[in-house]
Amino acid sequence: MAVTARAFQLWRMRIAPHDSVSDVCRIADVKRSTLAQQLVRGKVSVPTIISIARGYGVSVVDALSEFNGFEDLPAGLTEPTDAELLSQVSHIDILRLLVARSEAQESGSESPLDLAPFPHRASVRAWIEAIDPGDLRQQLAGSTGVARQNLSAQLTAGRLAPWIAVQAGRIAGVSLASGLVVTGLITPEEGGWPEDGRARALRAVPDLDLVLLARDRLDVLGRQLRRTELDDGRDRAIWENLG
């Protein structure tokens, strides 16, 4: 779901009444040809809206709320749950903390926890699993009209359309901006995620639960690697058959 060109032009005139489209593109660091193509097609992408909002110093959450499908975004902006925060910690950082805790038991002091930036490779799928009340994919398919196989394809590719990500938050009862954060469309700060939230949530996980969390993440990683190997094998077979 993109923004209609008419809705975009009305919004643009409100935030930059004296600027031309070229001015807007320059200030927002958006290619003029990109925006022109979107306007010709009658649909302006959400990333374009976000770039322009940032260029003009407008809250991206407030900017998106001007458009159909995102009206309740500001009212639905809350802090992420601990489960969401943990979903955005990579398996490498989880393993690093396990090692650090083992070393701390021997040395008596624990080293500072410096987490890698996110989104990580499995951010989107991990977030969906963290907020899933049990039938999230089914409810998403029913409420958005997107087939479950298409949803699965997006998750496998590590992406999720913005309006679907927001709808997932509505269904799960979490912050409506979280899906935009984990897909990398907006920054954690823009989405209301606390700077030290992930580290705090991770440190609160007991050793046993941390081991189980690491096991689950490695299991997902293993499945992804097997899928990649199978895809590579099929590609090689096709090229060999082509001679």
PDB file of C-alpha atoms in Angstrom:
ATOM      1  CA  MET A   1       0.000   0.000   0.000  1.00  0.00           C
ATOM      2  CA  ALA A   2       1.602   3.242  -1.180  1.00  0.00           C
ATOM      3  CA  VAL A   3       0.417   6.812  -0.687  1.00  0.00           C
ATOM      4  CA  THR A   4      -1.707   8.269  -3.467  1.00  0.00           C
ATOM      5  CA  ALA A   5      -0.049  11.036  -5.456  1.00  0.00           C
ATOM      6  CA  ARG A   6      -2.910  13.422  -4.610  1.00  0.00           C
ATOM      7  CA  ALA A   7      -2.565  12.801  -0.863  1.00  0.00           C
ATOM      8  CA  PHE A   8       1.191  13.267  -1.146  1.00  0.00           C
ATOM      9  CA  GLN A   9       0.875  16.577  -2.990  1.00  0.00           C
ATOM     10  CA  LEU A  10      -1.570  17.931  -0.395  1.00  0.00           C
ATOM     11  CA  TRP A  11       0.811  16.906   2.396  1.00  0.00           C
ATOM     12  CA  ARG A  12       3.819  18.330   0.588  1.00  0.00           C
ATOM     13  CA  MET A  13       2.097  21.690   0.215  1.00  0.00           C
ATOM     14  CA  ARG A  14       1.386  21.769   3.940  1.00  0.00           C
ATOM     15  CA  ILE A  15       4.957  21.120   5.058  1.00  0.00           C
ATOM     16  CA  ALA A  16       6.712  23.027   2.253  1.00  0.00           C
ATOM     17  CA  PRO A  17       4.225  25.472   0.710  1.00  0.00           C
ATOM     18  CA  HIS A  18       6.891  27.537  -1.036  1.00  0.00           C
ATOM     19  CA  ASP A  19       9.158  24.748  -2.278  1.00  0.00           C
ATOM     20  CA  SER A  20       9.024  23.157  -5.691  1.00  0.00           C
ATOM     21  CA  VAL A  21       9.258  19.410  -6.203  1.00  0.00           C
ATOM     22  CA  SER A  22      12.920  19.888  -7.122  1.00  0.00           C
ATOM     23  CA  ASP A  23      13.492  21.769  -3.850  1.00  0.00           C
ATOM     24  CA  VAL A  24      11.826  18.971  -1.902  1.00  0.00           C
ATOM     25  CA  CYS A  25      13.988  16.332  -3.567  1.00  0.00           C
ATOM     26  CA  ARG A  26      17.162  18.302  -2.868  1.00  0.00           C
ATOM     27  CA  ILE A  27      16.321  18.899   0.790  1.00  0.00           C
ATOM     28  CA  ALA A  28      15.192  15.299   1.335  1.00  0.00           C
ATOM     29  CA  ASP A  29      18.059  13.792  -0.705  1.00  0.00           C
ATOM     30  CA  VAL A  30      15.573  11.989  -2.952  1.00  0.00           C
ATOM     31  CA  LYS A  31      16.307  11.529  -6.639  1.00  0.00           C
ATOM     32  CA  ARG A  32      14.113  13.796  -8.757  1.00  0.00           C
ATOM     33  CA  SER A  33      13.588  11.008 -11.277  1.00  0.00           C
ATOM     34  CA  THR A  34      12.469   8.608  -8.534  1.00  0.00           C
ATOM     35  CA  LEU A  35       9.785  10.923  -7.206  1.00  0.00           C
ATOM     36  CA  ALA A  36       8.710  11.868 -10.742  1.00  0.00           C
ATOM     37  CA  GLN A  37       8.193   8.214 -11.646  1.00  0.00           C
ATOM     38  CA  GLN A  38       6.169   7.629  -8.499  1.00  0.00           C
ATOM     39  CA  LEU A  39       3.976  10.662  -9.183  1.00  0.00           C
ATOM     40  CA  VAL A  40       3.369   9.514 -12.758  1.00  0.00           C
ATOM     41  CA  ARG A  41       2.282   6.107 -11.462  1.00  0.00           C
ATOM     42  CA  GLY A  42       0.014   7.831  -8.955  1.00  0.00           C
ATOM     43  CA  LYS A  43       1.630   6.162  -5.935  1.00  0.00           C
ATOM     44  CA  VAL A  44       4.378   7.535  -3.693  1.00  0.00           C
ATOM     45  CA  SER A  45       6.307   5.045  -1.585  1.00  0.00           C
ATOM     46  CA  VAL A  46       6.464   5.130   2.199  1.00  0.00           C
ATOM     47  CA  PRO A  47      10.305   5.398   2.188  1.00  0.00           C
ATOM     48  CA  THR A  48       9.973   8.542   0.061  1.00  0.00           C
ATOM     49  CA  ILE A  49       7.534  10.056   2.581  1.00  0.00           C
ATOM     50  CA  ILE A  50       9.921   9.214   5.413  1.00  0.00           C
ATOM     51  CA  SER A  51      12.915  10.764   3.627  1.00  0.00           C
ATOM     52  CA  ILE A  52      11.019  13.979   2.987  1.00  0.00           C
ATOM     53  CA  ALA A  53       9.758  14.153   6.562  1.00  0.00           C
ATOM     54  CA  ARG A  54      13.314  13.794   7.847  1.00  0.00           C
ATOM     55  CA  GLY A  55      14.561  16.414   5.418  1.00  0.00           C
ATOM     56  CA  TYR A  56      12.081  18.934   6.754  1.00  0.00           C
ATOM     57  CA  GLY A  57      12.519  17.973  10.390  1.00  0.00           C
ATOM     58  CA  VAL A  58       9.010  16.528  10.677  1.00  0.00           C
ATOM     59  CA  SER A  59       8.360  13.528  12.913  1.00  0.00           C
ATOM     60  CA  VAL A  60       8.146  10.511  10.616  1.00  0.00           C
ATOM     61  CA  VAL A  61       5.402   9.014  12.786  1.00  0.00           C
ATOM     62  CA  ASP A  62       3.319  12.197  12.536  1.00  0.00           C
ATOM     63  CA  ALA A  63       4.033  12.427   8.814  1.00  0.00           C
ATOM     64  CA  LEU A  64       2.820   8.897   8.110  1.00  0.00           C
ATOM     65  CA  SER A  65      -0.290   9.468  10.206  1.00  0.00           C
ATOM     66  CA  GLU A  66      -1.427  11.946   7.536  1.00  0.00           C
ATOM     67  CA  PHE A  67      -2.076   9.076   5.147  1.00  0.00           C
ATOM     68  CA  ASN A  68      -4.634   6.339   4.809  1.00  0.00           C
ATOM     69  CA  GLY A  69      -3.773   3.223   6.795  1.00  0.00           C
ATOM     70  CA  PHE A  70      -1.451   5.004   9.220  1.00  0.00           C
ATOM     71  CA  GLU A  71      -3.827   7.438  10.942  1.00  0.00           C
ATOM     72  CA  ASP A  72      -3.581   5.774  14.367  1.00  0.00           C
ATOM     73  CA  LEU A  73       0.212   5.490  14.329  1.00  0.00           C
ATOM     74  CA  PRO A  74       0.956   8.271  16.897  1.00  0.00           C
ATOM     75  CA  ALA A  75      -1.733   7.072  19.324  1.00  0.00           C
ATOM     76  CA  GLY A  76      -0.381   3.530  19.026  1.00  0.00           C
ATOM     77  CA  LEU A  77       3.206   4.533  19.798  1.00  0.00           C
ATOM     78  CA  THR A  78       4.292   2.734  22.972  1.00  0.00           C
ATOM     79  CA  GLU A  79       7.498   1.239  24.335  1.00  0.00           C
ATOM     80  CA  PRO A  80       8.371  -2.184  22.934  1.00  0.00           C
ATOM     81  CA  THR A  81       7.890  -5.249  25.091  1.00  0.00           C
ATOM     82  CA  ASP A  82      10.878  -7.192  26.415  1.00  0.00           C
ATOM     83  CA  ALA A  83      10.058  -9.942  23.917  1.00  0.00           C
ATOM     84  CA  GLU A  84      10.321  -7.439  21.075  1.00  0.00           C
ATOM     85  CA  LEU A  85      13.580  -6.058  22.421  1.00  0.00           C
ATOM     86  CA  LEU A  86      15.073  -9.542  22.669  1.00  0.00           C
ATOM     87  CA  SER A  87      13.936 -10.366  19.145  1.00  0.00           C
ATOM     88  CA  GLN A  88      16.259  -7.647  17.896  1.00  0.00           C
ATOM     89  CA  VAL A  89      19.368  -9.077  19.536  1.00  0.00           C
ATOM     90  CA  SER A  90      21.406 -11.140  17.084  1.00  0.00           C
ATOM     91  CA  HIS A  91      22.454 -14.711  17.814  1.00  0.00           C
ATOM     92  CA  ILE A  92      26.073 -13.538  17.885  1.00  0.00           C
ATOM     93  CA  ASP A  93      25.375 -11.107  20.745  1.00  0.00           C
ATOM     94  CA  ILE A  94      23.451 -13.783  22.634  1.00  0.00           C
ATOM     95  CA  LEU A  95      26.404 -16.156  22.336  1.00  0.00           C
ATOM     96  CA  ARG A  96      28.800 -13.386  23.342  1.00  0.00           C
ATOM     97  CA  LEU A  97      26.806 -12.774  26.520  1.00  0.00           C
ATOM     98  CA  LEU A  98      26.851 -16.481  27.352  1.00  0.00           C
ATOM     99  CA  VAL A  99      30.631 -16.503  27.040  1.00  0.00           C
ATOM    100  CA  ALA A 100      30.924 -13.281  29.049  1.00  0.00           C
ATOM    101  CA  ARG A 101      28.839 -14.736  31.857  1.00  0.00           C
ATOM    102  CA  SER A 102      30.996 -17.846  31.954  1.00  0.00           C
ATOM    103  CA  GLU A 103      34.127 -15.736  32.117  1.00  0.00           C
ATOM    104  CA  ALA A 104      32.569 -13.498  34.779  1.00  0.00           C
ATOM    105  CA  GLN A 105      31.958 -16.509  37.007  1.00  0.00           C
ATOM    106  CA  GLU A 106      35.696 -17.167  36.899  1.00  0.00           C
ATOM    107  CA  SER A 107      36.937 -13.580  37.125  1.00  0.00           C
ATOM    108  CA  GLY A 108      34.195 -12.159  39.316  1.00  0.00           C
ATOM    109  CA  SER A 109      33.457  -9.215  36.994  1.00  0.00           C
ATOM    110  CA  GLU A 110      31.271  -8.956  33.896  1.00  0.00           C
ATOM    111  CA  SER A 111      32.400  -6.936  30.893  1.00  0.00           C
ATOM    112  CA  PRO A 112      30.177  -4.188  29.417  1.00  0.00           C
ATOM    113  CA  LEU A 113      27.551  -5.355  26.920  1.00  0.00           C
ATOM    114  CA  ASP A 114      27.977  -3.683  23.537  1.00  0.00           C
ATOM    115  CA  LEU A 115      25.264  -4.920  21.175  1.00  0.00           C
ATOM    116  CA  ALA A 116      25.514  -4.752  17.398  1.00  0.00           C
ATOM    117  CA  PRO A 117      23.111  -2.383  15.632  1.00  0.00           C
ATOM    118  CA  PHE A 118      19.821  -3.738  14.340  1.00  0.00           C
ATOM    119  CA  PRO A 119      17.867  -4.746  12.313  1.00  0.00           C
ATOM    120  CA  HIS A 120      19.829  -7.961  12.044  1.00  0.00           C
ATOM    121  CA  ARG A 121      19.519 -10.731   9.472  1.00  0.00           C
ATOM    122  CA  ALA A 122      16.451 -12.343  11.062  1.00  0.00           C
ATOM    123  CA  SER A 123      14.894  -9.208  12.593  1.00  0.00           C
ATOM    124  CA  VAL A 124      11.525  -9.336  10.871  1.00  0.00           C
ATOM    125  CA  ARG A 125      10.792 -13.024  11.413  1.00  0.00           C
ATOM    126  CA  ALA A 126      12.079 -12.866  15.004  1.00  0.00           C
ATOM    127  CA  TRP A 127       9.802  -9.898  15.727  1.00  0.00           C
ATOM    128  CA  ILE A 128       6.744 -11.620  14.251  1.00  0.00           C
ATOM    129  CA  GLU A 129       7.430 -14.704  16.360  1.00  0.00           C
ATOM    130  CA  ALA A 130       7.949 -12.554  19.466  1.00  0.00           C
ATOM    131  CA  ILE A 131       4.565 -10.814  19.188  1.00  0.00           C
ATOM    132  CA  ASP A 132       2.575 -13.748  17.761  1.00  0.00           C
ATOM    133  CA  PRO A 133      -0.471 -14.490  19.952  1.00  0.00           C
ATOM    134  CA  GLY A 134      -0.768 -17.858  18.190  1.00  0.00           C
ATOM    135  CA  ASP A 135      -2.554 -17.056  14.951  1.00  0.00           C
ATOM    136  CA  LEU A 136      -0.902 -13.826  13.812  1.00  0.00           C
ATOM    137  CA  ARG A 137      -0.180 -14.964  10.260  1.00  0.00           C
ATOM    138  CA  GLN A 138      -3.754 -16.162   9.824  1.00  0.00           C
ATOM    139  CA  GLN A 139      -5.185 -12.911  11.171  1.00  0.00           C
ATOM    140  CA  LEU A 140      -2.819 -10.869   9.024  1.00  0.00           C
ATOM    141  CA  ALA A 141      -3.846 -12.749   5.910  1.00  0.00           C
ATOM    142  CA  GLY A 142      -7.518 -12.300   6.744  1.00  0.00           C
ATOM    143  CA  SER A 143      -7.332  -8.595   7.594  1.00  0.00           C
ATOM    144  CA  THR A 144      -4.994  -7.517   4.786  1.00  0.00           C
ATOM    145  CA  GLY A 145      -6.106  -9.818   1.993  1.00  0.00           C
ATOM    146  CA  VAL A 146      -2.516 -10.922   1.447  1.00  0.00           C
ATOM    147  CA  ALA A 147      -2.167 -14.675   0.954  1.00  0.00           C
ATOM    148  CA  ARG A 148      -0.272 -16.545   3.671  1.00  0.00           C
ATOM    149  CA  GLN A 149       2.283 -17.805   1.179  1.00  0.00           C
ATOM    150  CA  ASN A 150       3.028 -14.215   0.190  1.00  0.00           C
ATOM    151  CA  LEU A 151       3.454 -13.289   3.847  1.00  0.00           C
ATOM    152  CA  SER A 152       5.801 -16.229   4.300  1.00  0.00           C
ATOM    153  CA  ALA A 153       7.786 -15.147   1.250  1.00  0.00           C
ATOM    154  CA  GLN A 154       8.218 -11.668   2.704  1.00  0.00           C
ATOM    155  CA  LEU A 155       9.360 -13.056   6.052  1.00  0.00           C
ATOM    156  CA  THR A 156      11.796 -15.434   4.368  1.00  0.00           C
ATOM    157  CA  ALA A 157      13.242 -12.471   2.480  1.00  0.00           C
ATOM    158  CA  GLY A 158      13.540 -10.516   5.730  1.00  0.00           C
ATOM    159  CA  ARG A 159      11.050  -7.820   4.792  1.00  0.00           C
ATOM    160  CA  LEU A 160       7.463  -6.802   5.415  1.00  0.00           C
ATOM    161  CA  ALA A 161       5.375  -4.163   3.659  1.00  0.00           C
ATOM    162  CA  PRO A 162       4.886  -1.108   5.936  1.00  0.00           C
ATOM    163  CA  TRP A 163       1.109  -1.328   6.146  1.00  0.00           C
ATOM    164  CA  ILE A 164       1.308  -5.042   6.951  1.00  0.00           C
ATOM    165  CA  ALA A 165       3.922  -4.371   9.636  1.00  0.00           C
ATOM    166  CA  VAL A 166       1.638  -1.780  11.245  1.00  0.00           C
ATOM    167  CA  GLN A 167      -1.339  -4.128  11.038  1.00  0.00           C
ATOM    168  CA  ALA A 168       0.699  -6.848  12.759  1.00  0.00           C
ATOM    169  CA  GLY A 169       1.248  -4.448  15.646  1.00  0.00           C
ATOM    170  CA  ARG A 170      -2.485  -3.727  15.853  1.00  0.00           C
ATOM    171  CA  ILE A 171      -3.369  -7.407  15.988  1.00  0.00           C
ATOM    172  CA  ALA A 172      -0.690  -8.248  18.554  1.00  0.00           C
ATOM    173  CA  GLY A 173      -1.451  -5.216  20.724  1.00  0.00           C
ATOM    174  CA  VAL A 174       2.090  -3.808  20.604  1.00  0.00           C
ATOM    175  CA  SER A 175       3.464  -0.461  19.456  1.00  0.00           C
ATOM    176  CA  LEU A 176       2.317   0.291  15.926  1.00  0.00           C
ATOM    177  CA  ALA A 177       5.759   1.677  15.096  1.00  0.00           C
ATOM    178  CA  SER A 178       7.651  -1.476  16.059  1.00  0.00           C
ATOM    179  CA  GLY A 179       7.158  -3.146  12.693  1.00  0.00           C
ATOM    180  CA  LEU A 180       8.561  -0.080  10.944  1.00  0.00           C
ATOM    181  CA  VAL A 181      11.592  -0.184  13.245  1.00  0.00           C
ATOM    182  CA  VAL A 182      12.424  -3.858  12.731  1.00  0.00           C
ATOM    183  CA  THR A 183      12.072  -3.554   8.955  1.00  0.00           C
ATOM    184  CA  GLY A 184      14.548  -0.666   9.030  1.00  0.00           C
ATOM    185  CA  LEU A 185      12.138   1.947   7.657  1.00  0.00           C
ATOM    186  CA  ILE A 186      12.456   4.180  10.705  1.00  0.00           C
ATOM    187  CA  THR A 187      15.136   4.378  13.367  1.00  0.00           C
ATOM    188  CA  PRO A 188      14.666   2.972  16.883  1.00  0.00           C
ATOM    189  CA  GLU A 189      14.641   6.539  18.200  1.00  0.00           C
ATOM    190  CA  GLU A 190      11.891   7.554  15.764  1.00  0.00           C
ATOM    191  CA  GLY A 191       9.882   4.524  16.817  1.00  0.00           C
ATOM    192  CA  GLY A 192      10.174   5.215  20.541  1.00  0.00           C
ATOM    193  CA  TRP A 193      12.564   2.366  21.349  1.00  0.00           C
ATOM    194  CA  PRO A 194      14.735   3.097  24.428  1.00  0.00           C
ATOM    195  CA  GLU A 195      18.438   3.353  23.659  1.00  0.00           C
ATOM    196  CA  ASP A 196      19.471   0.768  26.265  1.00  0.00           C
ATOM    197  CA  GLY A 197      16.308  -1.325  26.029  1.00  0.00           C
ATOM    198  CA  ARG A 198      17.801  -4.336  24.293  1.00  0.00           C
ATOM    199  CA  ALA A 199      20.791  -4.557  26.621  1.00  0.00           C
ATOM    200  CA  ARG A 200      18.547  -4.215  29.672  1.00  0.00           C
ATOM    201  CA  ALA A 201      16.167  -6.920  28.470  1.00  0.00           C
ATOM    202  CA  LEU A 202      19.042  -9.245  27.572  1.00  0.00           C
ATOM    203  CA  ARG A 203      20.813  -8.855  30.904  1.00  0.00           C
ATOM    204  CA  ALA A 204      17.577  -9.773  32.695  1.00  0.00           C
ATOM    205  CA  VAL A 205      17.394 -13.174  30.982  1.00  0.00           C
ATOM    206  CA  PRO A 206      18.483 -16.035  33.298  1.00  0.00           C
ATOM    207  CA  ASP A 207      21.305 -18.303  32.137  1.00  0.00           C
ATOM    208  CA  LEU A 208      19.061 -21.243  31.285  1.00  0.00           C
ATOM    209  CA  ASP A 209      16.648 -19.121  29.273  1.00  0.00           C
ATOM    210  CA  LEU A 210      19.596 -17.491  27.518  1.00  0.00           C
ATOM    211  CA  VAL A 211      20.903 -20.909  26.473  1.00  0.00           C
ATOM    212  CA  LEU A 212      17.458 -21.865  25.154  1.00  0.00           C
ATOM    213  CA  LEU A 213      17.200 -18.552  23.295  1.00  0.00           C
ATOM    214  CA  ALA A 214      20.594 -19.155  21.699  1.00  0.00           C
ATOM    215  CA  ARG A 215      19.514 -22.672  20.720  1.00  0.00           C
ATOM    216  CA  ASP A 216      16.351 -21.363  19.045  1.00  0.00           C
ATOM    217  CA  ARG A 217      18.240 -18.680  17.128  1.00  0.00           C
ATOM    218  CA  LEU A 218      20.866 -21.151  15.934  1.00  0.00           C
ATOM    219  CA  ASP A 219      18.115 -23.527  14.848  1.00  0.00           C
ATOM    220  CA  VAL A 220      16.582 -20.770  12.700  1.00  0.00           C
ATOM    221  CA  LEU A 221      20.004 -19.908  11.310  1.00  0.00           C
ATOM    222  CA  GLY A 222      20.598 -23.559  10.473  1.00  0.00           C
ATOM    223  CA  ARG A 223      17.344 -23.768   8.518  1.00  0.00           C
ATOM    224  CA  GLN A 224      18.237 -20.608   6.606  1.00  0.00           C
ATOM    225  CA  LEU A 225      21.662 -21.954   5.706  1.00  0.00           C
ATOM    226  CA  ARG A 226      20.189 -25.272   4.562  1.00  0.00           C
ATOM    227  CA  ARG A 227      17.695 -23.419   2.395  1.00  0.00           C
ATOM    228  CA  THR A 228      20.495 -21.345   0.893  1.00  0.00           C
ATOM    229  CA  GLU A 229      22.541 -24.461   0.150  1.00  0.00           C
ATOM    230  CA  LEU A 230      19.557 -26.105  -1.547  1.00  0.00           C
ATOM    231  CA  ASP A 231      18.921 -22.996  -3.643  1.00  0.00           C
ATOM    232  CA  ASP A 232      22.609 -22.837  -4.622  1.00  0.00           C
ATOM    233  CA  GLY A 233      22.520 -26.528  -5.540  1.00  0.00           C
ATOM    234  CA  ARG A 234      19.500 -26.030  -7.767  1.00  0.00           C
ATOM    235  CA  ASP A 235      21.153 -23.040  -9.447  1.00  0.00           C
ATOM    236  CA  ARG A 236      24.313 -25.055 -10.131  1.00  0.00           C
ATOM    237  CA  ALA A 237      22.258 -27.922 -11.559  1.00  0.00           C
ATOM    238  CA  ILE A 238      20.425 -25.558 -13.903  1.00  0.00           C
ATOM    239  CA  TRP A 239      23.673 -24.035 -15.168  1.00  0.00           C
ATOM    240  CA  GLU A 240      25.212 -27.489 -15.637  1.00  0.00           C
ATOM    241  CA  ASN A 241      22.181 -28.629 -17.643  1.00  0.00           C
ATOM    242  CA  LEU A 242      22.428 -25.517 -19.790  1.00  0.00           C
ATOM    243  CA  GLY A 243      25.983 -26.571 -20.618  1.00  0.00           C
TER     244      GLY A 243
END
